[in-house]
PDB file of N, CA and C in Angstrom:
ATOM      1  N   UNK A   1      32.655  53.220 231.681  1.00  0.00           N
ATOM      2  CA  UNK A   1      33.252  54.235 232.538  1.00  0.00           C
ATOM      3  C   UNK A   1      32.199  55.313 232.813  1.00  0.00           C
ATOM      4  N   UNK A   2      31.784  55.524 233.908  1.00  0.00           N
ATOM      5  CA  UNK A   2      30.844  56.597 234.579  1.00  0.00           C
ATOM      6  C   UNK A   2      31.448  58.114 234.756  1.00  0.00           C
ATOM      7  N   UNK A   3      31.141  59.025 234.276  1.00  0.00           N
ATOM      8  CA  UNK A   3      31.775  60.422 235.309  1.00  0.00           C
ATOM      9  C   UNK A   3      30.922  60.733 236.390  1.00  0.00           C
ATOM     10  N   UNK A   4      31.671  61.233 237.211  1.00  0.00           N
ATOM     11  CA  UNK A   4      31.328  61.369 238.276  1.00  0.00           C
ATOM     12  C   UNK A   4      30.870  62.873 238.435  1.00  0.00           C
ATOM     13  N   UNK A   5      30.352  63.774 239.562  1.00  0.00           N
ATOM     14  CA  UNK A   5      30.213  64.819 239.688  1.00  0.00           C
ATOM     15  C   UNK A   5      31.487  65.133 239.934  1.00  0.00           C
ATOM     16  N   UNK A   6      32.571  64.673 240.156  1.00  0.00           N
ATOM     17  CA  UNK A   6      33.824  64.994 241.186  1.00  0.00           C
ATOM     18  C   UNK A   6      34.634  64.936 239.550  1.00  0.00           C
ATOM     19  N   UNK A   7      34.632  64.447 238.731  1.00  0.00           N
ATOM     20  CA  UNK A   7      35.149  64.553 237.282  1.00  0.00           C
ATOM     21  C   UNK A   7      34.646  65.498 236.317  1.00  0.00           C
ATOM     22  N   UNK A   8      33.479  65.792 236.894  1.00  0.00           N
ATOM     23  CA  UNK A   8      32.572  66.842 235.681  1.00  0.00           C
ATOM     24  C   UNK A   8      33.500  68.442 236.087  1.00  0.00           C
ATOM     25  N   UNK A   9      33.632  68.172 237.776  1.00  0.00           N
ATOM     26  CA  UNK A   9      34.119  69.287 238.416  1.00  0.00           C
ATOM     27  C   UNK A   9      35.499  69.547 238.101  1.00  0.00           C
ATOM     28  N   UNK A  10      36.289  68.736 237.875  1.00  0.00           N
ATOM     29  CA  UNK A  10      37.866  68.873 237.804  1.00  0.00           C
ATOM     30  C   UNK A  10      38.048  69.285 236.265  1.00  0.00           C
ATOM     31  N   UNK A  11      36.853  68.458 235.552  1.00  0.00           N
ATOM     32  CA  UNK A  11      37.192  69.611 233.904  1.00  0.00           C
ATOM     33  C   UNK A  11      36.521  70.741 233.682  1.00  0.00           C
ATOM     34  N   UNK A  12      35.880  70.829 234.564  1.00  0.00           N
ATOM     35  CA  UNK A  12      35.078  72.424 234.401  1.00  0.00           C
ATOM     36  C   UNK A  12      36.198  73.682 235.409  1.00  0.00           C
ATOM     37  N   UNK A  13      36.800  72.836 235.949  1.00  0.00           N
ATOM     38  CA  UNK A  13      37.828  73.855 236.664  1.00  0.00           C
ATOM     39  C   UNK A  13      39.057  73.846 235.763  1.00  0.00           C
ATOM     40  N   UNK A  14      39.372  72.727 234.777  1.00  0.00           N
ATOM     41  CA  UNK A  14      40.749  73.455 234.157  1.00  0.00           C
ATOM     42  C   UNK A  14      40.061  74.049 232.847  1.00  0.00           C
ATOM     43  N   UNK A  15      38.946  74.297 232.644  1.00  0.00           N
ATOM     44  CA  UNK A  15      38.451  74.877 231.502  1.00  0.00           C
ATOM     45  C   UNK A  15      38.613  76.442 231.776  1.00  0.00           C
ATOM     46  N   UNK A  16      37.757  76.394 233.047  1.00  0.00           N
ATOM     47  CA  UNK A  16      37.791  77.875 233.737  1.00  0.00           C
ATOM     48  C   UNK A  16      39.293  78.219 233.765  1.00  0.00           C
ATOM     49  N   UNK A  17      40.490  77.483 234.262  1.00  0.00           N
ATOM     50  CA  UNK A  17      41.624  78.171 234.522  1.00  0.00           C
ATOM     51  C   UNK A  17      41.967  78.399 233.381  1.00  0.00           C
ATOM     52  N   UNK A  18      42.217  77.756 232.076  1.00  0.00           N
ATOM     53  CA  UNK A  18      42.727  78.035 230.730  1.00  0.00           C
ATOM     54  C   UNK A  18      41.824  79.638 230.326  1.00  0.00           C
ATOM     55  N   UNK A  19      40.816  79.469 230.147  1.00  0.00           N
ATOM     56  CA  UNK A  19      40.444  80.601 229.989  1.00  0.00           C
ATOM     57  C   UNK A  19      40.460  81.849 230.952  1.00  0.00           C
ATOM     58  N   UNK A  20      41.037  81.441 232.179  1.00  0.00           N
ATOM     59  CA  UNK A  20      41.432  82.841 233.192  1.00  0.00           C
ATOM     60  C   UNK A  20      43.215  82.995 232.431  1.00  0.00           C
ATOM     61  N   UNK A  21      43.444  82.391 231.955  1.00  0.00           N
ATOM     62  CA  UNK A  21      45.212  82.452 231.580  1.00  0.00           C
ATOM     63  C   UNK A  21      45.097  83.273 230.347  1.00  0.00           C
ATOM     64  N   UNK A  22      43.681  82.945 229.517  1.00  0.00           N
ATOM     65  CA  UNK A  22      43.723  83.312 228.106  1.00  0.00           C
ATOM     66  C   UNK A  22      43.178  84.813 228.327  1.00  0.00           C
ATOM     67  N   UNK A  23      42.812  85.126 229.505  1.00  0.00           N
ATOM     68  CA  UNK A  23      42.171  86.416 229.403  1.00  0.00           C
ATOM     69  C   UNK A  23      43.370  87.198 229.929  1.00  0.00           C
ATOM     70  N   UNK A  24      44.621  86.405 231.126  1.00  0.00           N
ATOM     71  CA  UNK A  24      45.226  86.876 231.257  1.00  0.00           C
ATOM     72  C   UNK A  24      46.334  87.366 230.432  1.00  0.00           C
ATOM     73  N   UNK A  25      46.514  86.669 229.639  1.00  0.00           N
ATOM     74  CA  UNK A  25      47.666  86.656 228.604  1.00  0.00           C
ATOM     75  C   UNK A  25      46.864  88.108 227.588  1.00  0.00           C
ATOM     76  N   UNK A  26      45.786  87.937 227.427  1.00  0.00           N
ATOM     77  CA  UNK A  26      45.138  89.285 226.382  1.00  0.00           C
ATOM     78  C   UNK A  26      45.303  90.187 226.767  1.00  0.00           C
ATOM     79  N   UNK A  27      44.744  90.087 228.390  1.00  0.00           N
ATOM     80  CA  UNK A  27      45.265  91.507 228.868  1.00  0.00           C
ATOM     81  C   UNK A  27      46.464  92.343 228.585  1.00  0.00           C
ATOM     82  N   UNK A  28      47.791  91.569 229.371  1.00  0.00           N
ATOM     83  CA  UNK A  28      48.984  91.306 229.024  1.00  0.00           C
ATOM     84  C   UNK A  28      49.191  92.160 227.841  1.00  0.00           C
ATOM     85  N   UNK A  29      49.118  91.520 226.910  1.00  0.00           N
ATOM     86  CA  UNK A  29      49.293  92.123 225.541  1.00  0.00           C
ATOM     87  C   UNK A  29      48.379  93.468 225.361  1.00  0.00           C
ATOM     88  N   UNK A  30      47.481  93.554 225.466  1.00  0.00           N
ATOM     89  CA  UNK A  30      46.455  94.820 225.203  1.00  0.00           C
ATOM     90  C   UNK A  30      47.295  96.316 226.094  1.00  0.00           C
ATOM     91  N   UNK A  31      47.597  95.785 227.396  1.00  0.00           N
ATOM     92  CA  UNK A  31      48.591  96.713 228.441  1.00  0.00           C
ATOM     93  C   UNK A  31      49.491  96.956 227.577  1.00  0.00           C
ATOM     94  N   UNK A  32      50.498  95.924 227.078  1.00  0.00           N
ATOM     95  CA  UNK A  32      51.691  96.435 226.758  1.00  0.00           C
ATOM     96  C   UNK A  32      51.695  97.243 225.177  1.00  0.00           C
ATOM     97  N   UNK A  33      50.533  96.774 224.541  1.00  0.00           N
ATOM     98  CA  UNK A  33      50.411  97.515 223.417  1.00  0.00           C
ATOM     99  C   UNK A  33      50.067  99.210 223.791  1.00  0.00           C
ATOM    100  N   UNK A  34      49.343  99.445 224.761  1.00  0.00           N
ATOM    101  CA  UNK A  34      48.799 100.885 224.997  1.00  0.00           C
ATOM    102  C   UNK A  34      50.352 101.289 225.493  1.00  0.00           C
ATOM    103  N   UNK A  35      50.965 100.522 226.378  1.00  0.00           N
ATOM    104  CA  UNK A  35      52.032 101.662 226.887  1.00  0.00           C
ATOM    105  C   UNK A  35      53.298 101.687 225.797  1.00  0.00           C
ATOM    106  N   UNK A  36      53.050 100.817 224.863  1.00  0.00           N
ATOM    107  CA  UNK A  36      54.013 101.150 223.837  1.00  0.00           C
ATOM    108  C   UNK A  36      53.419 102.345 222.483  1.00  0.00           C
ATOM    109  N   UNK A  37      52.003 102.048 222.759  1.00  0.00           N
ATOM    110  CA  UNK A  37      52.067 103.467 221.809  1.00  0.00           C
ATOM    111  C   UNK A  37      51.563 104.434 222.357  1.00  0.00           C
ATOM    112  N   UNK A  38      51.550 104.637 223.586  1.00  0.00           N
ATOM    113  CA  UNK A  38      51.823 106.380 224.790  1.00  0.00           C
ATOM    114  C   UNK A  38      53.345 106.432 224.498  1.00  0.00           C
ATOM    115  N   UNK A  39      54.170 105.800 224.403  1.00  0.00           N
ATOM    116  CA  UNK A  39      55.608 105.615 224.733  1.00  0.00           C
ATOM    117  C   UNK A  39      55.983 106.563 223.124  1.00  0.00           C
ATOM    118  N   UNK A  40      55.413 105.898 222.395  1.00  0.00           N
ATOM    119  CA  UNK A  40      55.763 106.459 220.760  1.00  0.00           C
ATOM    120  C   UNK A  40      55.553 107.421 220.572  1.00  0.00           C
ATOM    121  N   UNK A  41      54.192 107.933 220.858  1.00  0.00           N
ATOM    122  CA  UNK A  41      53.637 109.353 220.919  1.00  0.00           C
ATOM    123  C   UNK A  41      54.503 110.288 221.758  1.00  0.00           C
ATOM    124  N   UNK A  42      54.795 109.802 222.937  1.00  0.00           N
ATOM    125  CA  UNK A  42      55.964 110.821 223.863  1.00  0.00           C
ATOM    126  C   UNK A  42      57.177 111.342 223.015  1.00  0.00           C
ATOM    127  N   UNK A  43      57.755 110.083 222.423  1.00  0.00           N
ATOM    128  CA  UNK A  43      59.347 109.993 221.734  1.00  0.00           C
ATOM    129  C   UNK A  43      58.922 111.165 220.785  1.00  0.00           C
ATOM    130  N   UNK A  44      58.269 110.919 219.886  1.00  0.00           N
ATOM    131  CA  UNK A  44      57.808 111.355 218.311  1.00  0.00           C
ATOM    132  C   UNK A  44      57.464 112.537 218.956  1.00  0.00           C
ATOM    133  N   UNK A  45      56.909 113.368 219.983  1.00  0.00           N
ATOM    134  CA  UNK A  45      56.764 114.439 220.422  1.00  0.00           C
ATOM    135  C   UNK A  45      58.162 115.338 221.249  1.00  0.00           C
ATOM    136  N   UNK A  46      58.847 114.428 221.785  1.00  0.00           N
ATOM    137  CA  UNK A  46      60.001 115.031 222.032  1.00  0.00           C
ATOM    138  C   UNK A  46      61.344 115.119 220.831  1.00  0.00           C
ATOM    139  N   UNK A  47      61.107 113.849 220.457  1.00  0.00           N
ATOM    140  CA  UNK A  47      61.861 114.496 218.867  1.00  0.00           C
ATOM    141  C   UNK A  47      61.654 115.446 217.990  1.00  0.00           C
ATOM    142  N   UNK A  48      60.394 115.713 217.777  1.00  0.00           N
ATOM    143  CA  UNK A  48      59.945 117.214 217.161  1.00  0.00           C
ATOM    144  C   UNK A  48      60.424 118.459 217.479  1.00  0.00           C
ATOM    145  N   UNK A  49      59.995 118.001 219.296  1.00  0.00           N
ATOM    146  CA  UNK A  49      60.535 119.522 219.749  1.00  0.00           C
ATOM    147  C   UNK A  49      62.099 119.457 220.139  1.00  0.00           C
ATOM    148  N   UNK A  50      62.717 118.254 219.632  1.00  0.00           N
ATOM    149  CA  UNK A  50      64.171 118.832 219.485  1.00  0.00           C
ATOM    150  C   UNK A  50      64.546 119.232 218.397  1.00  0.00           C
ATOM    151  N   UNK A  51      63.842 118.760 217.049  1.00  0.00           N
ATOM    152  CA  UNK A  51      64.254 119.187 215.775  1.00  0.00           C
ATOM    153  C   UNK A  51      64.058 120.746 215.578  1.00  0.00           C
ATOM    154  N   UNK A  52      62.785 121.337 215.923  1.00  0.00           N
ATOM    155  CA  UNK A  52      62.657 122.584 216.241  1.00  0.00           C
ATOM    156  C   UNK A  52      63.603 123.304 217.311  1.00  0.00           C
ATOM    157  N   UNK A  53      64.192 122.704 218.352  1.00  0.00           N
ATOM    158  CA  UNK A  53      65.070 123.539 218.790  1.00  0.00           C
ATOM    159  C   UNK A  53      66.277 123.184 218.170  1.00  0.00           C
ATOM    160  N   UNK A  54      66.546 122.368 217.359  1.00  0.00           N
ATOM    161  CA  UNK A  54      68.126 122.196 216.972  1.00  0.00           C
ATOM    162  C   UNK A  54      67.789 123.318 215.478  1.00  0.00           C
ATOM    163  N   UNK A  55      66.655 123.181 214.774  1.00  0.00           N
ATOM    164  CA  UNK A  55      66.906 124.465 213.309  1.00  0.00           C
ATOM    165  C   UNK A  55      66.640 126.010 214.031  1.00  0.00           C
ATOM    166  N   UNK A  56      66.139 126.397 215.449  1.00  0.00           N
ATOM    167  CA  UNK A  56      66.021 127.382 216.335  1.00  0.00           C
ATOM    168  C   UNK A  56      67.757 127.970 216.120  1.00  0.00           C
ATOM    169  N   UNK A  57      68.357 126.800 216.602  1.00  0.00           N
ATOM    170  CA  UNK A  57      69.929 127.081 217.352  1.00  0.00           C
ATOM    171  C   UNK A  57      70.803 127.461 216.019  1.00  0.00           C
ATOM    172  N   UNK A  58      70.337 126.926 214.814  1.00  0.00           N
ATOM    173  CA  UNK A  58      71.361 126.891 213.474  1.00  0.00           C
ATOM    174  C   UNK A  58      70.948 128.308 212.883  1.00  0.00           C
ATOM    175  N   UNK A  59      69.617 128.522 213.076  1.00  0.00           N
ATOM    176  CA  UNK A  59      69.459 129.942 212.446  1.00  0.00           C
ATOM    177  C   UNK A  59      70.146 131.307 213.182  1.00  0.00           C
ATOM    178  N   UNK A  60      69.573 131.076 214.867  1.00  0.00           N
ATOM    179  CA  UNK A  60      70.588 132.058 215.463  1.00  0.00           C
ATOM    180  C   UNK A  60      71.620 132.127 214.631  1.00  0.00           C
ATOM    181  N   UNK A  61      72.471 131.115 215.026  1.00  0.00           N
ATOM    182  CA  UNK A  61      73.833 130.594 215.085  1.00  0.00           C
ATOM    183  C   UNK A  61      74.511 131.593 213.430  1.00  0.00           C
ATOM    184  N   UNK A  62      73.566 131.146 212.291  1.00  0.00           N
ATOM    185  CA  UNK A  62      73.754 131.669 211.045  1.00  0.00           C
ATOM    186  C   UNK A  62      73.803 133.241 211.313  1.00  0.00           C
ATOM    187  N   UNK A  63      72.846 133.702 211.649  1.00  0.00           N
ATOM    188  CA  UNK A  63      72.501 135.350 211.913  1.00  0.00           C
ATOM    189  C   UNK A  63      74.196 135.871 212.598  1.00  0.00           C
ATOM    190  N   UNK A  64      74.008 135.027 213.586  1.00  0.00           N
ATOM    191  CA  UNK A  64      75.272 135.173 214.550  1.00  0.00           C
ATOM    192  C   UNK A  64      76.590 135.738 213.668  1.00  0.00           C
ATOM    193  N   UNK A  65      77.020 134.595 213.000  1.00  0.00           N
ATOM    194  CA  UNK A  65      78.193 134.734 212.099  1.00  0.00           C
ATOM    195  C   UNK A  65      77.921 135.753 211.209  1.00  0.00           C
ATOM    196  N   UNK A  66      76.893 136.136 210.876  1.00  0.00           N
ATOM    197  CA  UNK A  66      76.865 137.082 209.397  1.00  0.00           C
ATOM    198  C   UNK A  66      77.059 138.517 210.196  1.00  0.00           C
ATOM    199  N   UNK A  67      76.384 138.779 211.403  1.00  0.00           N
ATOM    200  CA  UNK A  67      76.415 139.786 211.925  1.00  0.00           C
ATOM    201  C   UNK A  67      77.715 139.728 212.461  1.00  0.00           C
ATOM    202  N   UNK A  68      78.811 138.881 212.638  1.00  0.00           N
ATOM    203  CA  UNK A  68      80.118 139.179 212.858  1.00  0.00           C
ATOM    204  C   UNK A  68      80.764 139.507 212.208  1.00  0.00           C
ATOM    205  N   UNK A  69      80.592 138.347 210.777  1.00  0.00           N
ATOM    206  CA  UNK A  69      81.155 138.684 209.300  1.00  0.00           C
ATOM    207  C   UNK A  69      81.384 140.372 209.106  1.00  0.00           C
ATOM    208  N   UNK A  70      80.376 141.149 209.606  1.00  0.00           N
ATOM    209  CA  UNK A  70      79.868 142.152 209.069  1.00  0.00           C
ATOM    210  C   UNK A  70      80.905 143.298 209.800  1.00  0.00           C
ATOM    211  N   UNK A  71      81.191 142.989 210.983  1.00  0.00           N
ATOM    212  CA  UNK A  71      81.911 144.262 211.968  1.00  0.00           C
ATOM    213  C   UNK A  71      83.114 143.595 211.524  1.00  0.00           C
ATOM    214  N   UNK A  72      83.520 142.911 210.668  1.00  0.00           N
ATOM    215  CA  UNK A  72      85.326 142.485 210.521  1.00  0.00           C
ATOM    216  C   UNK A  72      85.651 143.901 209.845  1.00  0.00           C
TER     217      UNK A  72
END
């Protein structure tokens, strides 16, 4: 059995496509890893600054009552 140039060509082209899939697929993953940890960093930053405004609201809130407590 001989190969041909026309056979050398058809496996050098699904070599090339597997490895355009494998770079695509890395990509893929590398993308979705960055926008999942921008995504984390956002959350974990807006949860902070709600925890700080929710012990903000309880301390008022405390002051609030004592200074009412106080004019009964």
């Amino acid at each position: 059995m001989r190969m041909t140039l026309n056979d050398i060509g058809k496996a050098l082209r699904k070599v090339l496509s597997a490895v355009a899939r494998a770079a695509w697929g890395i990509t893929l993953c590398a993308g979705g890893l960055a926008v999942g940890i921008a995504g984390e960093i956002l959350l974990g930053v807006l949860n902070f600054m709600f925890g700080i405004l929710t012990a903000l609201l309880s301390i008022v809130t405390i002051i609030w009552t004592f200074i009412w407590l106080l004019t009964l």
